[in-house]
mmCIF file of C-alpha atoms and ligand atoms in Angstrom:
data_model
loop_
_atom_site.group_PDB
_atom_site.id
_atom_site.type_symbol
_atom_site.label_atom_id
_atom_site.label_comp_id
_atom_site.label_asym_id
_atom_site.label_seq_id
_atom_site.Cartn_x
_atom_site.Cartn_y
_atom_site.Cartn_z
ATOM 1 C CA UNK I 1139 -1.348 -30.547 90.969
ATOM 2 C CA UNK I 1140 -3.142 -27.387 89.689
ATOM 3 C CA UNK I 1141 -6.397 -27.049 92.142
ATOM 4 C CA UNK I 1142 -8.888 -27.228 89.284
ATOM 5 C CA UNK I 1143 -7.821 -31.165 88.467
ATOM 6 C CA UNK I 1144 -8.343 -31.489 92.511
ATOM 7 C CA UNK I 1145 -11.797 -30.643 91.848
ATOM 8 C CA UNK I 1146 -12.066 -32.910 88.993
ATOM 9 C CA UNK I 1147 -10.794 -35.805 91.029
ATOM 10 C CA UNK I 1148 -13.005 -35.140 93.899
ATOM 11 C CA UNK I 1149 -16.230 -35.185 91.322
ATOM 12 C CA UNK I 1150 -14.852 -38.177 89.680
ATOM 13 C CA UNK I 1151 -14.111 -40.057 93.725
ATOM 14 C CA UNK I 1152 -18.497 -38.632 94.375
ATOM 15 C CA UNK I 1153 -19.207 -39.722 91.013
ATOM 16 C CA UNK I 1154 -17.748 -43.031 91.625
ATOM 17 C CA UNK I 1155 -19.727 -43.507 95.184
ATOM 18 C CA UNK I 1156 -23.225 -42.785 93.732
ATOM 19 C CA UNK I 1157 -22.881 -44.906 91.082
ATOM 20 C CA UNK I 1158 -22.233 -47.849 93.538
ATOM 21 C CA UNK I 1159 -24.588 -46.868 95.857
ATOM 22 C CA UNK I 1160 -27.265 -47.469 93.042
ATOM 23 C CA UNK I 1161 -25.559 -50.808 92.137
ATOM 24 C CA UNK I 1162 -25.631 -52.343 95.586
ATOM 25 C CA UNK I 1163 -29.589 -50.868 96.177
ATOM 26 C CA UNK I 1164 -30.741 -53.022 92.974
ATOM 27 C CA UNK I 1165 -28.963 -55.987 93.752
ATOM 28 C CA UNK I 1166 -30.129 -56.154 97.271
ATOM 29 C CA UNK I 1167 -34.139 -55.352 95.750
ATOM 30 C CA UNK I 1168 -33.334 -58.643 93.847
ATOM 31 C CA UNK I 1169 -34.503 -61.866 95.685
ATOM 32 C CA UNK I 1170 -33.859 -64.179 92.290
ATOM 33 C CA UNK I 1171 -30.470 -65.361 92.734
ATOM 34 C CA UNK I 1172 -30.014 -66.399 89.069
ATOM 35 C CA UNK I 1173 -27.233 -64.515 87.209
ATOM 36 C CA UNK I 1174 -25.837 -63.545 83.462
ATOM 37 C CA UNK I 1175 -22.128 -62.539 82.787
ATOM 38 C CA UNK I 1176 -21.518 -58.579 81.791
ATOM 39 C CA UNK I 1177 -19.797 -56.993 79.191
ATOM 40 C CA UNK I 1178 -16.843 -56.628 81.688
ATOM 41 C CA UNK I 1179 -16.976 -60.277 83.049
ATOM 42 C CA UNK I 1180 -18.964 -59.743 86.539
ATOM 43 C CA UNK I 1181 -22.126 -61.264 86.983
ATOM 44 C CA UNK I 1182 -25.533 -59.652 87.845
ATOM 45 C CA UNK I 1183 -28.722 -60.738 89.248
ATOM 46 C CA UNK I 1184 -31.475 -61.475 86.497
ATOM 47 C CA UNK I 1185 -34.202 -59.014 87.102
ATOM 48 C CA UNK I 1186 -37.742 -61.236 86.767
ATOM 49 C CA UNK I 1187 -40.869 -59.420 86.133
ATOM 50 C CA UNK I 1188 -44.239 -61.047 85.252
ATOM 51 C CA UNK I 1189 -45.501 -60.265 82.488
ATOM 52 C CA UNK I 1190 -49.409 -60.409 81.197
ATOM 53 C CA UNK I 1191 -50.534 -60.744 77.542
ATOM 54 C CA UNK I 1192 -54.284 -59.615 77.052
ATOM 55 C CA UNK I 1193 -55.825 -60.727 73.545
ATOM 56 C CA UNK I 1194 -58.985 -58.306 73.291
ATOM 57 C CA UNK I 1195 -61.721 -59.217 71.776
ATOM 58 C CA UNK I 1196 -64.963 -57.745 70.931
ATOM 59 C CA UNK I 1197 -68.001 -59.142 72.307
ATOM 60 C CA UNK I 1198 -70.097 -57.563 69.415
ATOM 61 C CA UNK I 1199 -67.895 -60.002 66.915
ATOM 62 C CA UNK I 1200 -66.998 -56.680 65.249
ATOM 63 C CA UNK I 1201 -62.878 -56.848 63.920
ATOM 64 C CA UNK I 1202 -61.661 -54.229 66.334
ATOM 65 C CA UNK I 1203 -60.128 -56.662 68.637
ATOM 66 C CA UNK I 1204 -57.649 -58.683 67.945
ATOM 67 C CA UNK I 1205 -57.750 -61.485 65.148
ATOM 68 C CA UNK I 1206 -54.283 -63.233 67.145
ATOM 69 C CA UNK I 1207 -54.388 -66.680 68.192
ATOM 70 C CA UNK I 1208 -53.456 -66.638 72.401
ATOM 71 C CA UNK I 1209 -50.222 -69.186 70.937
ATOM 72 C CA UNK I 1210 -49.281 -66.251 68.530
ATOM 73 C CA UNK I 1211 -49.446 -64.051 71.624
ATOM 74 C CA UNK I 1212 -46.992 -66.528 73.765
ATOM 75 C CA UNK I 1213 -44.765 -67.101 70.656
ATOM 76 C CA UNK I 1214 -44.520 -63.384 71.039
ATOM 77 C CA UNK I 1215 -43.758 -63.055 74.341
ATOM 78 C CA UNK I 1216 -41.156 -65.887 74.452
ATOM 79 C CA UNK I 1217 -39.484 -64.002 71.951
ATOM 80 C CA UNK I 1218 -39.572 -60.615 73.787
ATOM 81 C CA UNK I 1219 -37.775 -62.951 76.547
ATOM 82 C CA UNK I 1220 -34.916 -63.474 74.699
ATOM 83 C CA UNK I 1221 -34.736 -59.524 73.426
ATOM 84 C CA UNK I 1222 -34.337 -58.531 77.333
ATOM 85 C CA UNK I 1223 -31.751 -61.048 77.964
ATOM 86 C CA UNK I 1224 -28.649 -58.945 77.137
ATOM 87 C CA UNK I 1225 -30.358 -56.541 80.161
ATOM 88 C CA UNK I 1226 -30.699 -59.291 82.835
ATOM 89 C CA UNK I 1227 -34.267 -58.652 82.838
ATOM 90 C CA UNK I 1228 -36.868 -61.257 82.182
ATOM 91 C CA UNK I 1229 -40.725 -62.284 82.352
ATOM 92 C CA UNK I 1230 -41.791 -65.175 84.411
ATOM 93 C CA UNK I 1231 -44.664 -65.978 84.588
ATOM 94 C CA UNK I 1232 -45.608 -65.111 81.009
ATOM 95 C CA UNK I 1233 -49.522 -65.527 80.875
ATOM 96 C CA UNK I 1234 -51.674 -65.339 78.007
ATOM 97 C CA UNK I 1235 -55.153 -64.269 78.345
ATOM 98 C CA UNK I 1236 -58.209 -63.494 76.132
ATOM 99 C CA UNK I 1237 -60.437 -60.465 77.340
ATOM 100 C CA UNK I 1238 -64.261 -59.968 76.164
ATOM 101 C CA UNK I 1239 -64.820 -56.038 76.028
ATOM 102 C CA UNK I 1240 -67.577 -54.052 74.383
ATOM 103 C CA UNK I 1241 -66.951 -52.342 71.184
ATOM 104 C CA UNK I 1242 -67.687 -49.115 73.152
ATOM 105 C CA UNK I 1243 -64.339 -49.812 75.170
ATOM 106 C CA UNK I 1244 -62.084 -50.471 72.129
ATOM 107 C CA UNK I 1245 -63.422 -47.696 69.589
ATOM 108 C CA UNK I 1246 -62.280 -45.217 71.912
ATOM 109 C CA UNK I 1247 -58.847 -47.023 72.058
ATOM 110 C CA UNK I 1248 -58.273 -47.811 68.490
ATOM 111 C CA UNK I 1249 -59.263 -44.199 67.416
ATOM 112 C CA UNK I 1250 -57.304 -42.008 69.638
ATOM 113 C CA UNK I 1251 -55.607 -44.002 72.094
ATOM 114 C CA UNK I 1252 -58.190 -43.395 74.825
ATOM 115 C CA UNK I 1253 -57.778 -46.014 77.655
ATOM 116 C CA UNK I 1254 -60.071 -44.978 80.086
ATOM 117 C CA UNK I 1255 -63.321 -46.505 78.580
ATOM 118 C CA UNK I 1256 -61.282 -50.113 78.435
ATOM 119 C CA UNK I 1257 -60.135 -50.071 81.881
ATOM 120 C CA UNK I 1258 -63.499 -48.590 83.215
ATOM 121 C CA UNK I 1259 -64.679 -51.869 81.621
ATOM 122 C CA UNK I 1260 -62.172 -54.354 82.890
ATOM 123 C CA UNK I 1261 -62.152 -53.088 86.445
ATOM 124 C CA UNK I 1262 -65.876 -55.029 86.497
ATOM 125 C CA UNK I 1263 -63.999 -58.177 86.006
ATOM 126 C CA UNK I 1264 -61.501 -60.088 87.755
ATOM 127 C CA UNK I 1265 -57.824 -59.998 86.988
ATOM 128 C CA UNK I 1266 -56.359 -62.854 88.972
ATOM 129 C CA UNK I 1267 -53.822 -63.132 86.452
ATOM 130 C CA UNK I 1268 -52.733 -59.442 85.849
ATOM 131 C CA UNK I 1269 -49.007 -58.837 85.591
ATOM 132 C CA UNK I 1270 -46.713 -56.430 87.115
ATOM 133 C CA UNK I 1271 -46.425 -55.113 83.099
ATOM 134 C CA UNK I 1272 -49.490 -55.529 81.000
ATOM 135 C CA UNK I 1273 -49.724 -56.035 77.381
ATOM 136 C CA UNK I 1274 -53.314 -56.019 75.069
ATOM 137 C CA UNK I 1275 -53.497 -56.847 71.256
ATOM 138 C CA UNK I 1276 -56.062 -55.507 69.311
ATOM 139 C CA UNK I 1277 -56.133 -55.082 65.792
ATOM 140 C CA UNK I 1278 -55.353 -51.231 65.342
ATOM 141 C CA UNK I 1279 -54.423 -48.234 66.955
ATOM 142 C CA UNK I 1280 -54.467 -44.697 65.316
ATOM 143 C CA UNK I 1281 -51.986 -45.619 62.797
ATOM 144 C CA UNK I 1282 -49.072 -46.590 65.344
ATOM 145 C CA UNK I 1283 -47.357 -49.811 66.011
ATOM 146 C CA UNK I 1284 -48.046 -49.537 69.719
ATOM 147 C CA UNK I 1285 -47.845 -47.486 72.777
ATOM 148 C CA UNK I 1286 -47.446 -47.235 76.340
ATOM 149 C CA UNK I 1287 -49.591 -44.431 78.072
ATOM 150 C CA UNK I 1288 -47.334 -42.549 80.132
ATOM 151 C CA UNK I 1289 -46.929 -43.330 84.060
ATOM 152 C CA UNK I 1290 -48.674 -46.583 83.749
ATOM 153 C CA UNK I 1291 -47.126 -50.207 83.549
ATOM 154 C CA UNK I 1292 -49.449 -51.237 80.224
ATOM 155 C CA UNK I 1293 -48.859 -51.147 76.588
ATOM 156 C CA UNK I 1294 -50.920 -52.181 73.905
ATOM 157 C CA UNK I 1295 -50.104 -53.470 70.274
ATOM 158 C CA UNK I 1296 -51.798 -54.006 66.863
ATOM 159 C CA UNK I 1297 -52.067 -56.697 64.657
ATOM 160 C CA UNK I 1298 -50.307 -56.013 61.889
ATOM 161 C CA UNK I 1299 -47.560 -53.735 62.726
ATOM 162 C CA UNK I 1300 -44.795 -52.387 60.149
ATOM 163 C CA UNK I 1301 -41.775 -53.883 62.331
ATOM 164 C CA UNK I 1302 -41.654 -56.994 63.943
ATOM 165 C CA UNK I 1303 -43.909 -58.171 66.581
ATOM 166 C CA UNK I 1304 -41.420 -59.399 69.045
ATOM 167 C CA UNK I 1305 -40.031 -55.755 68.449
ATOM 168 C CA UNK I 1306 -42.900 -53.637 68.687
ATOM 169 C CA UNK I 1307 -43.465 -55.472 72.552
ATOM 170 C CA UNK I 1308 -39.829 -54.969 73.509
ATOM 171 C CA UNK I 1309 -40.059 -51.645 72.356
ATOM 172 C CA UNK I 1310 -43.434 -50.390 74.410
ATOM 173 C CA UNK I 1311 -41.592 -52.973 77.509
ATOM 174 C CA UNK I 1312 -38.768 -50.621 77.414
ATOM 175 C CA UNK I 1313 -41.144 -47.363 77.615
ATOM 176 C CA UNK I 1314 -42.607 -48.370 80.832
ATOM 177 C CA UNK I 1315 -39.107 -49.285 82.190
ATOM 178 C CA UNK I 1316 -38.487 -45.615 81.746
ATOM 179 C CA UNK I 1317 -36.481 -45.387 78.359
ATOM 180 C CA UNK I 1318 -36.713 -42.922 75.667
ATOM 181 C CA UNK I 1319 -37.066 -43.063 72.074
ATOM 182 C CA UNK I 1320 -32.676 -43.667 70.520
ATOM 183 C CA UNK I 1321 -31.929 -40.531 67.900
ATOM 184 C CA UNK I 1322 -28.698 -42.178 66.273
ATOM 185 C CA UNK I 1323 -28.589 -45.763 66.005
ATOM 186 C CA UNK I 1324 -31.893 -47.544 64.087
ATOM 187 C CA UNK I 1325 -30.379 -50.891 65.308
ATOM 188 C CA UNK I 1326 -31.171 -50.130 68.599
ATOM 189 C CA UNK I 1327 -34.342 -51.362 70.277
ATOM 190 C CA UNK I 1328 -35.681 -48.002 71.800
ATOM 191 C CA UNK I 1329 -35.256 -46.679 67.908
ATOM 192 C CA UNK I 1330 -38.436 -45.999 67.067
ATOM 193 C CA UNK I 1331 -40.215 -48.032 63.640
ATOM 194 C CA UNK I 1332 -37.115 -49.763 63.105
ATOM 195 C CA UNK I 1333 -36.310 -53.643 63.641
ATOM 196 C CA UNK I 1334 -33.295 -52.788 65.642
ATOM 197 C CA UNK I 1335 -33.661 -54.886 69.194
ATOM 198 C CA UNK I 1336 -30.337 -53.485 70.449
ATOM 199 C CA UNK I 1337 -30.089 -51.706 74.628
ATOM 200 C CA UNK I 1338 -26.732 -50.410 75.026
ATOM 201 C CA UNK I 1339 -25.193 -50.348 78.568
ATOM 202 C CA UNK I 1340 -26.842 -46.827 79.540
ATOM 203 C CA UNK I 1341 -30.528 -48.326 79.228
ATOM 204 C CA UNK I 1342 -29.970 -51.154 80.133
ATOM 205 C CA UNK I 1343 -29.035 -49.624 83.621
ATOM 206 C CA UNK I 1344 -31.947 -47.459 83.433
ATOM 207 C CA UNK I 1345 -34.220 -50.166 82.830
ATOM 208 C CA UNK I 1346 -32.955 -52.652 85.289
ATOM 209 C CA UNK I 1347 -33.079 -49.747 87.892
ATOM 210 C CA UNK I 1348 -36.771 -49.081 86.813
ATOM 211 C CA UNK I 1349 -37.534 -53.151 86.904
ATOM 212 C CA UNK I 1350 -36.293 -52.918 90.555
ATOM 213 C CA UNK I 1351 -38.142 -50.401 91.206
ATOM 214 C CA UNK I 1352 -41.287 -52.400 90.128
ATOM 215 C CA UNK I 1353 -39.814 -55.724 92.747
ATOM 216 C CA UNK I 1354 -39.134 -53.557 95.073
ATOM 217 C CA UNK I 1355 -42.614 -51.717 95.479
ATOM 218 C CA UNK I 1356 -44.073 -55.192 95.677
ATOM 219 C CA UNK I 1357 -41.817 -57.062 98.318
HETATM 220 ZN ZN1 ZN B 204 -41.658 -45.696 71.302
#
């Protein structure tokens, strides 16, 4: 054996003990003892986040909050349920609520994204039922489908967007579980302005890691 395949075999042997090191730290975050089957027939833990829906809506009656019903909201989110299935990971409790912000807070937002003004708003009110990921409809936002501002565990998504809806929420969900935009395949879910609701093995890994994470910090 030539010594630079004993190298190889040594990374490989390292390579092999970090990766299960990871895989036993996630499942032992994990008090749910539910399970799904794998692609290679072992079972893991399903991952269960709660999630929180926020329909905004404009106390001035003007049309730049959202014109959803809350039970086109939870539609939405049941739907998102199913789309993080093949990762293990799902939302439970799924609440729906409707918010009553100043057209002040939402310009801001639907213009250029700014958040601040919003949550400077909603910190005045109470948020018994806030989630450990957040979600809030409104009816536009600079021209995108949605977004996720970086570092934070919220999202928000319009009204009418030019993919599906169930899409657009799996698609800003998989943001703040830490994946990045797919270059190759449109029928993947972290594609971006596609339909495509596909995670291959890679993110789902990362995102079930990240959705740990988010148990973890809160145990
Ligand atoms: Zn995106």
């Amino acid at each position: 054996m030539r010594p630079r395949r004993v190298q190889a075999i040594v990374v490989i042997a390292a390579l092999t003990l970090v990766l299960a090191a990871c895989a036993a730290s996630t499942r032992t975050a994990v008090p749910d003892d539910s399970a799904t089957a794998t692609a290679d027939g072992g079972e893991r833990e399903t991952l269960t986040l709660s999630l929180t829906l926020y329909r905004l809506v404009d106390t001035e009656g003007a049309s730049i909050g959202s014109a959803r019903t809350e039970a086109e909201i939870a539609a939405i989110g049941e739907n998102v349920r199913e789309i993080w299935a093949q990762a293990g990971i799902d939302f439970d409790p799924l609440v729906v609520r409707t918010v009553e912000v100043s057209s002040a807070a939402l310009l801001p937002l639907v213009v250029d994204g700014e958040v601040d003004p919003l949550f400077d708003e909603l910190a005045r009110v109470d948020a018994p039922d806030a989630g450990q990921i957040n979600g809030f409809y409104l009816s536009e936002a600079f021209g995108v489908n949605g977004f996720a501002p970086t570092g934070t565990r919220v999202f928000f998504v319009v009204d009418e967007p030019t993919v599906p809806d169930e899409r657009v929420t799996s698609h800003e969900i998989g943001h703040i579980l830490g994946l990045r935009h797919a270059t190759r395949d449109p029928g993947r879910l972290m594609f971006s302005g596609t339909d495509g609701t596909t995670l291959n093995q890679e993110e789902q890994d990362v995102a079930r890691y990240f959705a740990g994470g988010i148990l973890n910090a809160e145990n």
